[in-house]
Amino acid sequence: MMLWLLKKEFQFEWRSKNAVQGLLLYTLSIGFILYSSFLFQEHLINAAVWSALFWISLLFSAMSAVVKSFLGDRGNTDSYYYQITSAHHLLFAKTFYNILLLVVLFLLSMVIFSVLFGSVIANLGLFATLGILTCAALGGALTLLASIAAKVRNSHLIMAVLGFPVTVSIILMAVSGTRNCIDGLGLDALWRELLVLGAINAISLAVSFLLFPYIWRS
Amino acid sequence: MSSFFKKFWWKYLCVALLIYTTVAGLLVSVPRLAIVNETIRALYFHVPMWFGMVAMFGFSIYYSIEYLRKQNSLSDFMAVEFANTGLLLGILGILTGMLWANYTWGSPWHGDPKQNGAAIALLVYLAYFVLRGSLDNIEQRARLSAVYNIFAFAAMIPLIFIIPRLQDSMHPGSGGNPGFNVYDLDSRMRLVFYPAVIGWILLGVWVASLQVRTRQIKQHLEDV
């Protein structure tokens, strides 16, 4: 059932390609704006600035990517899903889809940043692990908030208001972990960040699992 | 708890404890410590704000869970008013902390992990009120804000309990700075501090109880 829902998500996305295209363009534009604002000042971009710029731009893309997952112009598909599937299946399908989407955005941002700001990451393997854990944590937290925001009039505004305070701890961990990756430090300098991110993942998935049925009921 | 609200003894206790806190907190002698000096008395007025805030947010979460289980409007009123009171105590905590930091650290906002954590905790509850404000349907407002309340609290656990311990801080009690436990030798401070904490928490409950009863009366008037 979950796989079927996941397949449906991909099909919906594939049919209206302009959403994905918009998202890719959004990420590209953020990267380029950041690059232009540091033009001829590249010496100012040290490890701390690079990681902060990278994760803040990814956070903005992630917000725009996830907020639409419960909105959409799908008419009455919501009430159709309500009859044929359980809340938990739907939540996990949406969450998993959003995490995959964020990982794609992460890879894209990585390429954009490497081209524009130079590839500074010394430890790519650890950075990829950190990135996937961060995307999973962001995807898990933002999917539940998107389902709340979808019920409200100004969904995009509410999504940002609800999302930023909740994602602060995730972004803080990602930024400090990325600094260490740029400095070429190994796992012994990074395990705390990875552990905290893993804990955030576990907490947000468990709490979403408990709470989503109450949102879905309305 | 609503039967507890109507009792009188704890309100007298609250007034007595806060009068005692104010008088003893300003007059009883305190240990002499370098830099901190007399500002150590902030312990009686600043720290209880955080204890009060955490207690209020805790009650708020409890009533949000109650609301999701029972769907009664009283639980929703309790959740929102305890969040309100917690927000008030949190703002007072930040202001008293800034006053203290201005004299001991040299500037009101020092970018300390504890200050930043507190500011983000307040952002979460401000977001909670924005969410409530943008939902018109009463039942939906109560349910979605209860969900956000619980979720945001869970998401803040790492922010408040884990991350500050990974970073250095100038705040007393962390980063090797003397905290409360260093004053173990001097139990005089505890004689004022614990009553202060209880007094401020009771005051918070009192404020919230009045707000809840106002809401109940308003709802009753609308129904009539």
PDB file of N, CA, C and O in Angstrom, chain A residues 4-17 97:
ATOM      1  N   TRP A   4       2.497   1.679  -3.265  1.00  0.00           N
ATOM      2  CA  TRP A   4       1.529   2.166  -4.256  1.00  0.00           C
ATOM      3  C   TRP A   4       1.358   3.682  -4.108  1.00  0.00           C
ATOM      4  O   TRP A   4       1.361   4.419  -5.089  1.00  0.00           O
ATOM      5  N   LEU A   5       1.248   4.133  -2.842  1.00  0.00           N
ATOM      6  CA  LEU A   5       1.097   5.575  -2.608  1.00  0.00           C
ATOM      7  C   LEU A   5       2.332   6.343  -3.063  1.00  0.00           C
ATOM      8  O   LEU A   5       2.231   7.424  -3.639  1.00  0.00           O
ATOM      9  N   LEU A   6       3.505   5.727  -2.791  1.00  0.00           N
ATOM     10  CA  LEU A   6       4.760   6.362  -3.183  1.00  0.00           C
ATOM     11  C   LEU A   6       4.819   6.497  -4.699  1.00  0.00           C
ATOM     12  O   LEU A   6       5.209   7.542  -5.239  1.00  0.00           O
ATOM     13  N   LYS A   7       4.376   5.428  -5.386  1.00  0.00           N
ATOM     14  CA  LYS A   7       4.359   5.452  -6.851  1.00  0.00           C
ATOM     15  C   LYS A   7       3.421   6.559  -7.335  1.00  0.00           C
ATOM     16  O   LYS A   7       3.729   7.291  -8.281  1.00  0.00           O
ATOM     17  N   LYS A   8       2.281   6.698  -6.655  1.00  0.00           N
ATOM     18  CA  LYS A   8       1.318   7.745  -7.018  1.00  0.00           C
ATOM     19  C   LYS A   8       1.963   9.127  -6.895  1.00  0.00           C
ATOM     20  O   LYS A   8       1.777   9.982  -7.753  1.00  0.00           O
ATOM     21  N   GLU A   9       2.727   9.318  -5.787  1.00  0.00           N
ATOM     22  CA  GLU A   9       3.393  10.615  -5.595  1.00  0.00           C
ATOM     23  C   GLU A   9       4.290  10.926  -6.786  1.00  0.00           C
ATOM     24  O   GLU A   9       4.267  12.031  -7.317  1.00  0.00           O
ATOM     25  N   PHE A  10       5.080   9.922  -7.191  1.00  0.00           N
ATOM     26  CA  PHE A  10       5.986  10.129  -8.319  1.00  0.00           C
ATOM     27  C   PHE A  10       5.203  10.424  -9.586  1.00  0.00           C
ATOM     28  O   PHE A  10       5.571  11.292 -10.368  1.00  0.00           O
ATOM     29  N   GLN A  11       4.086   9.704  -9.776  1.00  0.00           N
ATOM     30  CA  GLN A  11       3.292   9.923 -10.993  1.00  0.00           C
ATOM     31  C   GLN A  11       2.714  11.332 -11.034  1.00  0.00           C
ATOM     32  O   GLN A  11       2.772  12.009 -12.054  1.00  0.00           O
ATOM     33  N   PHE A  12       2.180  11.777  -9.869  1.00  0.00           N
ATOM     34  CA  PHE A  12       1.627  13.133  -9.826  1.00  0.00           C
ATOM     35  C   PHE A  12       2.701  14.147 -10.173  1.00  0.00           C
ATOM     36  O   PHE A  12       2.476  15.083 -10.940  1.00  0.00           O
ATOM     37  N   GLU A  13       3.886  13.936  -9.585  1.00  0.00           N
ATOM     38  CA  GLU A  13       4.987  14.875  -9.802  1.00  0.00           C
ATOM     39  C   GLU A  13       5.384  14.866 -11.272  1.00  0.00           C
ATOM     40  O   GLU A  13       5.637  15.904 -11.871  1.00  0.00           O
ATOM     41  N   TRP A  14       5.408  13.676 -11.874  1.00  0.00           N
ATOM     42  CA  TRP A  14       5.856  13.529 -13.252  1.00  0.00           C
ATOM     43  C   TRP A  14       4.872  14.188 -14.199  1.00  0.00           C
ATOM     44  O   TRP A  14       5.247  14.747 -15.222  1.00  0.00           O
ATOM     45  N   ARG A  15       3.562  14.105 -13.836  1.00  0.00           N
ATOM     46  CA  ARG A  15       2.549  14.662 -14.735  1.00  0.00           C
ATOM     47  C   ARG A  15       2.611  16.187 -14.747  1.00  0.00           C
ATOM     48  O   ARG A  15       2.423  16.808 -15.775  1.00  0.00           O
ATOM     49  N   SER A  16       2.837  16.776 -13.562  1.00  0.00           N
ATOM     50  CA  SER A  16       2.937  18.241 -13.554  1.00  0.00           C
ATOM     51  C   SER A  16       4.389  18.613 -13.338  1.00  0.00           C
ATOM     52  O   SER A  16       4.812  18.935 -12.232  1.00  0.00           O
ATOM     53  N   LYS A  17       5.158  18.538 -14.417  1.00  0.00           N
ATOM     54  CA  LYS A  17       6.605  18.701 -14.272  1.00  0.00           C
ATOM     55  C   LYS A  17       6.978  20.118 -13.854  1.00  0.00           C
ATOM     56  O   LYS A  17       8.047  20.347 -13.324  1.00  0.00           O
ATOM     57  N   TYR A  97       8.753  10.244   0.267  1.00  0.00           N
ATOM     58  CA  TYR A  97       8.874  10.966  -0.994  1.00  0.00           C
ATOM     59  C   TYR A  97       9.582  12.310  -0.788  1.00  0.00           C
ATOM     60  O   TYR A  97      10.493  12.668  -1.542  1.00  0.00           O
TER      61      TYR A  97
END
